[in-house]
Short mmCIF file of C-alpha atoms in Angstrom, two decimals:
data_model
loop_
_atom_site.label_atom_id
_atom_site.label_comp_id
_atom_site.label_asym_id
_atom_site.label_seq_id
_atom_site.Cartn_x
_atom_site.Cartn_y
_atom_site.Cartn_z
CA UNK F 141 -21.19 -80.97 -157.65
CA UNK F 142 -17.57 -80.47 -158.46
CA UNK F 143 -18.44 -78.77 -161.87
CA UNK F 144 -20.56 -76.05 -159.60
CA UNK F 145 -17.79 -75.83 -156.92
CA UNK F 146 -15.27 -74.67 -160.08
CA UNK F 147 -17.51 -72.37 -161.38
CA UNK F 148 -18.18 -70.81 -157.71
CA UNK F 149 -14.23 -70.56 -157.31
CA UNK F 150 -13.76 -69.14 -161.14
CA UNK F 151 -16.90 -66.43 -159.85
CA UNK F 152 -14.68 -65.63 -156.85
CA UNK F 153 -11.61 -64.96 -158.66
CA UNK F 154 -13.05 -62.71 -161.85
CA UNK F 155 -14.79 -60.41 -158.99
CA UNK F 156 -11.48 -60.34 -157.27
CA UNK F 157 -9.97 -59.46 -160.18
CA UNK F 158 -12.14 -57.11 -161.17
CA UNK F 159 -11.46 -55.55 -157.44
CA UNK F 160 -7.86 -55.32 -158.99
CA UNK F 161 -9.16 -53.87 -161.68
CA UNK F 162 -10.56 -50.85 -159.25
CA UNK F 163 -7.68 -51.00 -157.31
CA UNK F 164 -5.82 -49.85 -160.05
CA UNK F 165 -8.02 -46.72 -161.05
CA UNK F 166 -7.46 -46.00 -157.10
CA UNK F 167 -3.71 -46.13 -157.12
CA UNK F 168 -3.58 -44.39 -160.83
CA UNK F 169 -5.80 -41.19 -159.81
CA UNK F 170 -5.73 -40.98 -156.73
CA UNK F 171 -2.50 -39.51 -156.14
CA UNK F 172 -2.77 -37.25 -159.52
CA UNK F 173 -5.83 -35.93 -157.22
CA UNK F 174 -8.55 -37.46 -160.56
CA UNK F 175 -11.90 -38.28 -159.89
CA UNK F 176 -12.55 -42.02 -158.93
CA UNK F 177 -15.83 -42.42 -161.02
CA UNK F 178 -14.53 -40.57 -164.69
CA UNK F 179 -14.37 -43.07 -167.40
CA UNK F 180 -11.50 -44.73 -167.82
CA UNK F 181 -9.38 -43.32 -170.81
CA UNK F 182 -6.31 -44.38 -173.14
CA UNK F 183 -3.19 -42.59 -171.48
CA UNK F 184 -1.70 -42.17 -174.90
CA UNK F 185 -4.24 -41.37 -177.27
CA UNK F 186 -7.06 -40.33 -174.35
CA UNK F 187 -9.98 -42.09 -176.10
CA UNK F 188 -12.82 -43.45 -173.92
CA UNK F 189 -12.12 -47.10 -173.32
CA UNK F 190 -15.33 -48.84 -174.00
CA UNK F 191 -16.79 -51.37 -171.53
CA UNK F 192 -15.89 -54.35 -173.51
CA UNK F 193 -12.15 -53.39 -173.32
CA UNK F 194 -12.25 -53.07 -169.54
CA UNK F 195 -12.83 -56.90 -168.96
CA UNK F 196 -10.54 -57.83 -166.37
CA UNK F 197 -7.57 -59.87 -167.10
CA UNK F 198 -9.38 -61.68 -170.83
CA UNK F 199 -9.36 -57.96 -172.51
CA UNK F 200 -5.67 -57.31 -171.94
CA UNK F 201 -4.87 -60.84 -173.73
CA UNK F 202 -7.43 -60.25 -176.51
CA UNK F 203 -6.11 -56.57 -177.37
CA UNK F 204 -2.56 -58.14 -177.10
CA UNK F 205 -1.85 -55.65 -174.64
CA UNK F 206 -2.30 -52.65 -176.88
CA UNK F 207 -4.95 -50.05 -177.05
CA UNK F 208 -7.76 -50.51 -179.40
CA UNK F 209 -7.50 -47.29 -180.82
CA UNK F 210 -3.81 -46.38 -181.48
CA UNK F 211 -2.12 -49.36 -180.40
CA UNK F 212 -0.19 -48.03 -177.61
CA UNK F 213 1.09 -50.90 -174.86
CA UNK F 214 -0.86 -51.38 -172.20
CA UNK F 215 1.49 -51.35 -168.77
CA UNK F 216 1.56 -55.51 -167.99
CA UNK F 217 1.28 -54.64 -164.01
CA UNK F 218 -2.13 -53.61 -164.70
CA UNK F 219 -2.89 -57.34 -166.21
CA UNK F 220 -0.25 -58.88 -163.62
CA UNK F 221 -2.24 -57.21 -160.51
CA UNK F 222 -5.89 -58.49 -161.63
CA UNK F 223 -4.27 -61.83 -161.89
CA UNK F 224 -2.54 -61.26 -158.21
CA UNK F 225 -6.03 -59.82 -156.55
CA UNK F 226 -8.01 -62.76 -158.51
CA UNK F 227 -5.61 -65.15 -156.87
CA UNK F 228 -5.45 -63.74 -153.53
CA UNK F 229 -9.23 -63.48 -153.49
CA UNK F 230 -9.70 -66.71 -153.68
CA UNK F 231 -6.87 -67.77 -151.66
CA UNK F 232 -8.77 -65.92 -148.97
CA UNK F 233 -11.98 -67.33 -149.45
CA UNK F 234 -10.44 -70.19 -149.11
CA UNK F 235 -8.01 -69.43 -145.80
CA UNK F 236 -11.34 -68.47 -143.81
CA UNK F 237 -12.97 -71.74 -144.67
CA UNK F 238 -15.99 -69.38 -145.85
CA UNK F 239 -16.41 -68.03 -142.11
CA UNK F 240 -17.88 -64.63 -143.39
CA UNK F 241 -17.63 -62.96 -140.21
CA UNK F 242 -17.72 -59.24 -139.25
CA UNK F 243 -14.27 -59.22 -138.54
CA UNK F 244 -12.97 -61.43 -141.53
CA UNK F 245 -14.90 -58.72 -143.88
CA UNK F 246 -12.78 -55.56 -142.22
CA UNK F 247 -10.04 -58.02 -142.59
CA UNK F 248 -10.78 -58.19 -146.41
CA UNK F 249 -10.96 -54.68 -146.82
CA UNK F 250 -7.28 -54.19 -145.53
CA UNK F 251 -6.24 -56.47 -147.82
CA UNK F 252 -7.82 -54.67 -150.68
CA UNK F 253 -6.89 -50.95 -149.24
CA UNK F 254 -3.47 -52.38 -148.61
CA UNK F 255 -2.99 -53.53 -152.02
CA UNK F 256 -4.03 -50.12 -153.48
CA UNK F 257 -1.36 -48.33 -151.39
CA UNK F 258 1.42 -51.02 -152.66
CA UNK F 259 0.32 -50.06 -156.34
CA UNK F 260 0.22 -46.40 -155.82
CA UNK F 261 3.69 -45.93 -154.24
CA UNK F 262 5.03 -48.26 -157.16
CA UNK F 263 3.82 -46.29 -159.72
CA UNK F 264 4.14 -42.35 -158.26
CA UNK F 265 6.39 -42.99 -154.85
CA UNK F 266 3.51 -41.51 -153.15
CA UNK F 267 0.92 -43.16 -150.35
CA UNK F 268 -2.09 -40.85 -150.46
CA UNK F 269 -3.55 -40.28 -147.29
CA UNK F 270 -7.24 -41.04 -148.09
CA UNK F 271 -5.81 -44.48 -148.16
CA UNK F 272 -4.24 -44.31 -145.04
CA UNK F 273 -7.55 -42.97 -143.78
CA UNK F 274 -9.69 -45.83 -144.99
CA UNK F 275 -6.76 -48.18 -143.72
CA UNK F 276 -7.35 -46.69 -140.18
CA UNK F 277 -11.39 -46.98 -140.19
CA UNK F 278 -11.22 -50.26 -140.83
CA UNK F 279 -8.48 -50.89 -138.37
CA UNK F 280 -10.37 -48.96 -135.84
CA UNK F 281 -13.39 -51.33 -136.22
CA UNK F 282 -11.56 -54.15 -136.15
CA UNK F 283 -9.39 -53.68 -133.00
CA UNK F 284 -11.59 -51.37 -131.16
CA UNK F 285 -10.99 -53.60 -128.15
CA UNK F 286 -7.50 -54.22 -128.03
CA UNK F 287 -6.39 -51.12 -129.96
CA UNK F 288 -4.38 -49.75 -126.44
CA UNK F 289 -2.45 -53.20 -126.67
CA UNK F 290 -1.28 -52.83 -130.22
CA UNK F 291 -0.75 -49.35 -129.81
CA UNK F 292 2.49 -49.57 -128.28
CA UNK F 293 4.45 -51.54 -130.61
CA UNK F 294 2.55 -49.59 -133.57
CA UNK F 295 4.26 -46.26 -132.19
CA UNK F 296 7.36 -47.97 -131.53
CA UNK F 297 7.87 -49.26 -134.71
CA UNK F 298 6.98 -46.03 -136.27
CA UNK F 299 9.36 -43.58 -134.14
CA UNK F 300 12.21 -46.41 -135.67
CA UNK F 301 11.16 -45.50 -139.51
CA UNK F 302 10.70 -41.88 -138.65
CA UNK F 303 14.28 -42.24 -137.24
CA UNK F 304 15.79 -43.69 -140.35
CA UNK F 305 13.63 -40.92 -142.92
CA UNK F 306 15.10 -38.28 -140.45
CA UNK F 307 18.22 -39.05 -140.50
CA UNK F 308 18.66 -40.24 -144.41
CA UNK F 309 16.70 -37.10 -145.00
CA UNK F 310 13.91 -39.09 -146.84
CA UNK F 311 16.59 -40.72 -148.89
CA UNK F 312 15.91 -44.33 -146.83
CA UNK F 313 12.41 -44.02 -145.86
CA UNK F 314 9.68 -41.60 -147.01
CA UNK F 315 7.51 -39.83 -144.66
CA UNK F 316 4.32 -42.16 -146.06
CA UNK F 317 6.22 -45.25 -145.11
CA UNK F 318 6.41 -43.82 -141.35
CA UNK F 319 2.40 -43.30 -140.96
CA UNK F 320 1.92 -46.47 -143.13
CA UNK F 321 3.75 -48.26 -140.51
CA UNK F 322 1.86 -46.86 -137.75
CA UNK F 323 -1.22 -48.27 -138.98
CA UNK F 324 -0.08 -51.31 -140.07
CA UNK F 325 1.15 -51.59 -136.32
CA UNK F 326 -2.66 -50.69 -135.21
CA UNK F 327 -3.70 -53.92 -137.09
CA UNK F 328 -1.56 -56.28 -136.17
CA UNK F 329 -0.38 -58.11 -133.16
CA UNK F 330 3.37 -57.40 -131.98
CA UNK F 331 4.78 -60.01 -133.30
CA UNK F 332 3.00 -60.15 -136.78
CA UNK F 333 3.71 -56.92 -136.85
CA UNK F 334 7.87 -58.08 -136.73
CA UNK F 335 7.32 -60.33 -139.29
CA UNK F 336 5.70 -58.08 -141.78
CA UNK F 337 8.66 -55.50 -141.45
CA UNK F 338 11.23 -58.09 -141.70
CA UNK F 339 9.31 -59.60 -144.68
CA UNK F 340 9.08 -55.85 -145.84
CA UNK F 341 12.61 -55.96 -145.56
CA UNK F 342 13.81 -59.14 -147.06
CA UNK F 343 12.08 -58.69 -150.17
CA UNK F 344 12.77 -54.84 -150.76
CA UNK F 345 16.38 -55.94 -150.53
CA UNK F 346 15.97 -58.42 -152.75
CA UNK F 347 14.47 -56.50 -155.64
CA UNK F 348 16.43 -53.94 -155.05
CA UNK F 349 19.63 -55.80 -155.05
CA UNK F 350 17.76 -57.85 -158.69
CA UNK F 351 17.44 -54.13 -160.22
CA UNK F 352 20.98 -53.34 -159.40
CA UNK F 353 22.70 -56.36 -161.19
CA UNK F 354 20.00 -55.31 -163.65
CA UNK F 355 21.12 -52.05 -164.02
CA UNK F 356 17.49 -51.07 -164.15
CA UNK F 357 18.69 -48.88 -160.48
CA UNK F 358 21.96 -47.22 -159.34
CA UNK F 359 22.78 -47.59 -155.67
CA UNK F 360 21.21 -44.44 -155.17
CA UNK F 361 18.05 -44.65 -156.37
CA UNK F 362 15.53 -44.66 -154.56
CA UNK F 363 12.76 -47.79 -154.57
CA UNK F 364 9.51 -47.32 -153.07
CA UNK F 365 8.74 -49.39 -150.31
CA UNK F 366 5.13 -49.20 -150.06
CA UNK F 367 3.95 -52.46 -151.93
CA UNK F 368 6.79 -54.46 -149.63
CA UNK F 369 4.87 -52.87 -146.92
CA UNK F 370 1.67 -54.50 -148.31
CA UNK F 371 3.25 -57.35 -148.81
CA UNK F 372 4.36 -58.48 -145.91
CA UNK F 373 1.17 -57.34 -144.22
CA UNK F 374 -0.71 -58.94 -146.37
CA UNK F 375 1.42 -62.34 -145.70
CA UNK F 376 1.66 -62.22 -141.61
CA UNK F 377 -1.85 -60.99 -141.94
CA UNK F 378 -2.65 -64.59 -143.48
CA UNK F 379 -0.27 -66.30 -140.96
CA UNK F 380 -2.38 -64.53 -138.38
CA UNK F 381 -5.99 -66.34 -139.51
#
């Protein structure tokens, strides 16, 4: 019994991780404007990446992180976020107490839409709108019934972050983070909502205040706040269930 309940839990993780795996075509194309279904292809040398390379998480450690064909590194957030959507996968498997309800499916599929937006503003300071679109849907199915209550603090909290990207200019806050907001206000409850800015918050100063000491930033660089966004959805999202 316990050696099939491991191997159900290890199932659960690789397909979350393989979701990560997805999640990161999505956030690496999407933006460029590429086609979701092309194969995938070597940035450096642009060979075809065969299947048995594309393994989630186990072919990154056997290539040692390097293409097959001209040995190029491999970026290690691509191996770092399969091992982060494996993980929180099964952390939410394991949060609804298998309940596999209507609602804790939309749920799920924030999560997962949430984590692609994170990735993509990381890695082009963009939040593509199809995204945001998807993120809505679901939101829309999921709160159909209460969607006039959340509405309020949703625009409220948005006309703040439109306040600080029209004022800095964009410099603060990009446009993307305003609607990203919004809907992020349309899915949660007032105050989970607080608690995923101020999370937002916390942590974006954090890292940003890391990569400064770091040198890896000046003080006016700019640092996208999308995946702190995600994350502390994500987290008062999980607070919430």
């Amino acid at each position: 019994m316990n050696l099939i309940f491991f191997l159900l839990w290890g199932y659960i993780m690789i397909i979350g991780a393989a979701l990560g795996s997805f999640l990161n075509v999505v956030a690496s194309r999407l933006p460029l404007g590429m086609s979701l279904w092309g194969r995938s292809r070597c940035d450096s040398c642009h060979q075809t990446i065969k299947w048995y390379d594309l393994i989630p998480v186990f072919s990154y450690l056997f290539l040692r992180s390097r293409c097959r064909n001209c040995k190029h590194p491999i970026p290690a957030s691509h191996f770092f976020f399969e091992i982060i959507t494996g993980a929180l996968f099964l952390f939410w498997f394991y949060r609804i107490n298998w309940q596999f309800t209507y609602e804790h499916w939309l749920l799920l599929v924030l999560i997962l839409v949430a984590l692609a937006i994170g990735l993509a503003d990381y890695y082009y300071q963009v939040i593509p709108d199809q995204l945001l679109i998807v993120f809505l849907i679901a939101t829309l199915l999921l709160r159909f019934n209460v969607l006039h209550i959340f509405l309020l603090g949703s625009l409220l909290i948005a006309f703040l972050f439109w306040m600080i990207n029209h004022f800095s200019h964009g410099t603060a806050m990009g446009y993307g983070d305003v609607k990203y907001v919004f809907v992020i206000g349309l899915a949660l409850p007032l105050q989970s909502l607080l608690l995923a800015i101020y999370l937002a918050f916390l942590t974006g100063g954090i890292v940003s205040a890391i990569l400064i000491l770091l040198r890896k930033k000046k003080m006016k660089s700019t640092v996208s706040f999308g995946p702190f966004l995600s994350l502390g959805f994500i987290t008062a999202l999980c607070f919430l269930i």
